[in-house]
Amino acid sequence: MAGHGPQQPLRRRTYRQRRNIFHDYSDDQFIKRFRLDRAGIIAVTDLVRDKLQSRTERSRPLDPETKVAITLRYLATGKMQQCSCDDFGTTQPTISRVITQTLDALADPQIRHQFMRFPHTRDEIQRKQREFMETSGFPGVVGAIDGTHVRKVAPRVDEHLYVNRKRYHSINVQVVSDSKYRILDIVARWPGSVHDARILEESGVKLLFEQNLMPEGCYLLGDSGYPCKQWLLTPYLNPQPGAKANYNRIHKRTRCVVERCIGQL
């Protein structure tokens, strides 16, 4: 028809060459890059496989194992997403979507509670108390509590609230650990300027104890930044030699498990 130029040829879509990391890396290389070996990545994938499986085969979707590997690479190294594009042969928007999708899947309560939950049955409570007693000789302890600052990029909204006492931007994360360095409870939603005691005051851990959902004789151990309560034992300030100094010594030895837990994290 008049007024129409020659038809343009259809462009064939081209794809970047994707790398098969499960063939390229040894287990030692996996651990260095992802903090897990090949079997570990597959085990994590099995937890969320149904949520990560693509519903269509259009546009060569990434398989669940690769999505988990991309997310672990980002978490383990903190590398820019563009670096992951180069590593995995995909685009930066895809990397961003994959990380969000995988983290949302792993954060599902059904997954999270398989690995992290506060003891609530009598058998569980007594086991935690027994483990602490065997470790340090402090009776009645079910967990140790502390806060740690996780550095973050300055947000655009309420930026000043995220500046902590060391003058960098962070989230103040509350961690409760058992004597085996297993995290029992975590709160990771408060800006860095918020004090540890305030986070505890607003947390579900406080409700467990103060609404009598935990039996009497159960204790958390915290440092002097926390208020001393019937269920939260803190050290004496400036104790004299004798019983109080001895208490502080065993208190510190028992409580330091949460510091080591955070160090491992």
PDB file of C-alpha atoms in Angstrom, residues 92-228:
ATOM      1  CA  GLN A  92      20.849  -6.774  36.679  1.00  0.00           C
ATOM      2  CA  PRO A  93      17.022  -6.420  36.871  1.00  0.00           C
ATOM      3  CA  THR A  94      16.788 -10.210  36.869  1.00  0.00           C
ATOM      4  CA  ILE A  95      19.351 -10.450  39.670  1.00  0.00           C
ATOM      5  CA  SER A  96      17.373  -7.931  41.723  1.00  0.00           C
ATOM      6  CA  ARG A  97      14.079  -9.788  41.222  1.00  0.00           C
ATOM      7  CA  VAL A  98      15.672 -13.152  42.026  1.00  0.00           C
ATOM      8  CA  ILE A  99      17.170 -11.902  45.311  1.00  0.00           C
ATOM      9  CA  THR A 100      13.849 -10.423  46.435  1.00  0.00           C
ATOM     10  CA  GLN A 101      11.891 -13.534  45.448  1.00  0.00           C
ATOM     11  CA  THR A 102      14.313 -15.891  47.197  1.00  0.00           C
ATOM     12  CA  LEU A 103      14.531 -13.861  50.401  1.00  0.00           C
ATOM     13  CA  ASP A 104      10.736 -13.616  50.584  1.00  0.00           C
ATOM     14  CA  ALA A 105      10.492 -17.393  50.173  1.00  0.00           C
ATOM     15  CA  LEU A 106      13.098 -18.100  52.863  1.00  0.00           C
ATOM     16  CA  ALA A 107      11.445 -15.639  55.269  1.00  0.00           C
ATOM     17  CA  ASP A 108       8.136 -17.503  55.172  1.00  0.00           C
ATOM     18  CA  PRO A 109       7.151 -18.411  58.768  1.00  0.00           C
ATOM     19  CA  GLN A 110       6.803 -22.089  57.882  1.00  0.00           C
ATOM     20  CA  ILE A 111      10.439 -22.133  56.784  1.00  0.00           C
ATOM     21  CA  ARG A 112      11.775 -19.849  59.514  1.00  0.00           C
ATOM     22  CA  HIS A 113      10.191 -21.795  62.359  1.00  0.00           C
ATOM     23  CA  GLN A 114      11.932 -24.973  61.269  1.00  0.00           C
ATOM     24  CA  PHE A 115      15.230 -23.440  62.338  1.00  0.00           C
ATOM     25  CA  MET A 116      14.515 -20.598  64.733  1.00  0.00           C
ATOM     26  CA  ARG A 117      11.933 -20.585  67.481  1.00  0.00           C
ATOM     27  CA  PHE A 118      11.820 -19.819  71.161  1.00  0.00           C
ATOM     28  CA  PRO A 119      11.380 -22.885  73.414  1.00  0.00           C
ATOM     29  CA  HIS A 120       7.803 -23.176  74.586  1.00  0.00           C
ATOM     30  CA  THR A 121       7.204 -26.758  75.735  1.00  0.00           C
ATOM     31  CA  ARG A 122       8.429 -27.921  79.120  1.00  0.00           C
ATOM     32  CA  ASP A 123      10.795 -30.436  77.525  1.00  0.00           C
ATOM     33  CA  GLU A 124      12.322 -27.793  75.257  1.00  0.00           C
ATOM     34  CA  ILE A 125      12.747 -25.336  78.122  1.00  0.00           C
ATOM     35  CA  GLN A 126      14.347 -27.898  80.394  1.00  0.00           C
ATOM     36  CA  ARG A 127      16.721 -28.963  77.624  1.00  0.00           C
ATOM     37  CA  LYS A 128      17.887 -25.369  77.085  1.00  0.00           C
ATOM     38  CA  GLN A 129      18.367 -24.901  80.829  1.00  0.00           C
ATOM     39  CA  ARG A 130      20.300 -28.145  81.099  1.00  0.00           C
ATOM     40  CA  GLU A 131      22.582 -27.165  78.194  1.00  0.00           C
ATOM     41  CA  PHE A 132      23.412 -23.816  79.807  1.00  0.00           C
ATOM     42  CA  MET A 133      23.978 -25.496  83.161  1.00  0.00           C
ATOM     43  CA  GLU A 134      26.394 -27.971  81.589  1.00  0.00           C
ATOM     44  CA  THR A 135      28.220 -25.154  79.799  1.00  0.00           C
ATOM     45  CA  SER A 136      28.714 -22.678  82.638  1.00  0.00           C
ATOM     46  CA  GLY A 137      26.924 -23.811  85.768  1.00  0.00           C
ATOM     47  CA  PHE A 138      24.326 -21.011  85.703  1.00  0.00           C
ATOM     48  CA  PRO A 139      20.907 -22.493  86.560  1.00  0.00           C
ATOM     49  CA  GLY A 140      17.581 -21.673  84.917  1.00  0.00           C
ATOM     50  CA  VAL A 141      18.908 -19.927  81.805  1.00  0.00           C
ATOM     51  CA  VAL A 142      17.042 -20.498  78.531  1.00  0.00           C
ATOM     52  CA  GLY A 143      18.795 -17.848  76.430  1.00  0.00           C
ATOM     53  CA  ALA A 144      21.206 -14.931  76.263  1.00  0.00           C
ATOM     54  CA  ILE A 145      20.214 -11.636  74.632  1.00  0.00           C
ATOM     55  CA  ASP A 146      22.213  -8.891  72.936  1.00  0.00           C
ATOM     56  CA  GLY A 147      22.000  -6.341  70.149  1.00  0.00           C
ATOM     57  CA  THR A 148      24.214  -5.908  67.122  1.00  0.00           C
ATOM     58  CA  HIS A 149      24.381  -3.165  64.520  1.00  0.00           C
ATOM     59  CA  VAL A 150      24.157  -4.185  60.870  1.00  0.00           C
ATOM     60  CA  ARG A 151      25.515  -1.470  58.611  1.00  0.00           C
ATOM     61  CA  LYS A 152      23.224  -0.197  55.860  1.00  0.00           C
ATOM     62  CA  VAL A 153      23.182   2.430  53.153  1.00  0.00           C
ATOM     63  CA  ALA A 154      21.731   5.743  54.354  1.00  0.00           C
ATOM     64  CA  PRO A 155      17.982   5.680  53.596  1.00  0.00           C
ATOM     65  CA  ARG A 156      16.216   8.578  51.927  1.00  0.00           C
ATOM     66  CA  VAL A 157      13.464   8.686  54.548  1.00  0.00           C
ATOM     67  CA  ASP A 158      14.234   9.387  58.241  1.00  0.00           C
ATOM     68  CA  GLU A 159      17.945   9.117  57.540  1.00  0.00           C
ATOM     69  CA  HIS A 160      18.924  10.544  60.930  1.00  0.00           C
ATOM     70  CA  LEU A 161      17.152   7.736  62.810  1.00  0.00           C
ATOM     71  CA  TYR A 162      19.559   5.174  61.376  1.00  0.00           C
ATOM     72  CA  VAL A 163      22.708   6.875  62.659  1.00  0.00           C
ATOM     73  CA  ASN A 164      23.938   4.864  65.661  1.00  0.00           C
ATOM     74  CA  ARG A 165      26.172   5.938  68.527  1.00  0.00           C
ATOM     75  CA  LYS A 166      29.264   5.144  66.442  1.00  0.00           C
ATOM     76  CA  ARG A 167      28.023   7.578  63.803  1.00  0.00           C
ATOM     77  CA  TYR A 168      27.278   5.199  60.950  1.00  0.00           C
ATOM     78  CA  HIS A 169      23.938   4.066  59.506  1.00  0.00           C
ATOM     79  CA  SER A 170      22.658   0.736  60.737  1.00  0.00           C
ATOM     80  CA  ILE A 171      19.789  -1.446  61.851  1.00  0.00           C
ATOM     81  CA  ASN A 172      19.949  -2.470  65.510  1.00  0.00           C
ATOM     82  CA  VAL A 173      19.221  -6.210  65.567  1.00  0.00           C
ATOM     83  CA  GLN A 174      18.167  -8.018  68.743  1.00  0.00           C
ATOM     84  CA  VAL A 175      19.394 -11.614  68.989  1.00  0.00           C
ATOM     85  CA  VAL A 176      18.548 -14.311  71.535  1.00  0.00           C
ATOM     86  CA  SER A 177      20.856 -17.339  71.458  1.00  0.00           C
ATOM     87  CA  ASP A 178      20.982 -20.652  73.258  1.00  0.00           C
ATOM     88  CA  SER A 179      24.190 -22.193  74.623  1.00  0.00           C
ATOM     89  CA  LYS A 180      24.902 -23.940  71.293  1.00  0.00           C
ATOM     90  CA  TYR A 181      24.959 -20.649  69.326  1.00  0.00           C
ATOM     91  CA  ARG A 182      21.550 -21.342  67.821  1.00  0.00           C
ATOM     92  CA  ILE A 183      19.376 -18.264  67.330  1.00  0.00           C
ATOM     93  CA  LEU A 184      16.089 -18.606  69.202  1.00  0.00           C
ATOM     94  CA  ASP A 185      14.629 -15.221  68.326  1.00  0.00           C
ATOM     95  CA  ILE A 186      15.636 -12.237  66.228  1.00  0.00           C
ATOM     96  CA  VAL A 187      14.196  -8.737  65.754  1.00  0.00           C
ATOM     97  CA  ALA A 188      15.656  -6.878  62.773  1.00  0.00           C
ATOM     98  CA  ARG A 189      13.419  -3.870  62.153  1.00  0.00           C
ATOM     99  CA  TRP A 190      14.669  -1.038  64.366  1.00  0.00           C
ATOM    100  CA  PRO A 191      16.911   1.819  63.181  1.00  0.00           C
ATOM    101  CA  GLY A 192      20.395   2.158  64.626  1.00  0.00           C
ATOM    102  CA  SER A 193      19.593   5.055  66.946  1.00  0.00           C
ATOM    103  CA  VAL A 194      17.147   2.938  68.995  1.00  0.00           C
ATOM    104  CA  HIS A 195      18.531   1.582  72.267  1.00  0.00           C
ATOM    105  CA  ASP A 196      18.666  -2.160  72.999  1.00  0.00           C
ATOM    106  CA  ALA A 197      16.329  -1.744  75.980  1.00  0.00           C
ATOM    107  CA  ARG A 198      13.648  -0.089  73.834  1.00  0.00           C
ATOM    108  CA  ILE A 199      13.762  -2.914  71.308  1.00  0.00           C
ATOM    109  CA  LEU A 200      13.303  -5.481  74.076  1.00  0.00           C
ATOM    110  CA  GLU A 201      10.432  -3.458  75.544  1.00  0.00           C
ATOM    111  CA  GLU A 202       8.554  -3.670  72.234  1.00  0.00           C
ATOM    112  CA  SER A 203       9.433  -7.285  71.419  1.00  0.00           C
ATOM    113  CA  GLY A 204       7.500 -10.507  71.611  1.00  0.00           C
ATOM    114  CA  VAL A 205      10.157 -11.983  73.917  1.00  0.00           C
ATOM    115  CA  LYS A 206       9.073  -9.620  76.682  1.00  0.00           C
ATOM    116  CA  LEU A 207       5.448 -10.678  76.219  1.00  0.00           C
ATOM    117  CA  LEU A 208       6.376 -14.352  76.537  1.00  0.00           C
ATOM    118  CA  PHE A 209       7.750 -13.758  80.018  1.00  0.00           C
ATOM    119  CA  GLU A 210       5.460 -11.019  81.317  1.00  0.00           C
ATOM    120  CA  GLN A 211       2.262 -12.725  80.198  1.00  0.00           C
ATOM    121  CA  ASN A 212       3.380 -15.868  82.058  1.00  0.00           C
ATOM    122  CA  LEU A 213       3.759 -17.928  78.899  1.00  0.00           C
ATOM    123  CA  MET A 214       7.107 -19.095  80.263  1.00  0.00           C
ATOM    124  CA  PRO A 215       7.214 -20.985  83.597  1.00  0.00           C
ATOM    125  CA  GLU A 216       8.797 -19.461  86.690  1.00  0.00           C
ATOM    126  CA  GLY A 217      12.485 -20.047  87.091  1.00  0.00           C
ATOM    127  CA  CYS A 218      13.285 -19.287  83.418  1.00  0.00           C
ATOM    128  CA  TYR A 219      15.769 -16.517  82.735  1.00  0.00           C
ATOM    129  CA  LEU A 220      17.414 -14.574  79.981  1.00  0.00           C
ATOM    130  CA  LEU A 221      20.853 -13.074  80.545  1.00  0.00           C
ATOM    131  CA  GLY A 222      21.663  -9.620  79.213  1.00  0.00           C
ATOM    132  CA  ASP A 223      24.387  -7.025  79.634  1.00  0.00           C
ATOM    133  CA  SER A 224      24.096  -3.834  81.678  1.00  0.00           C
ATOM    134  CA  GLY A 225      22.382  -2.040  78.797  1.00  0.00           C
ATOM    135  CA  TYR A 226      19.184  -3.899  79.686  1.00  0.00           C
ATOM    136  CA  PRO A 227      16.983  -3.310  82.742  1.00  0.00           C
ATOM    137  CA  CYS A 228      17.109  -6.018  85.380  1.00  0.00           C
TER     138      CYS A 228
END
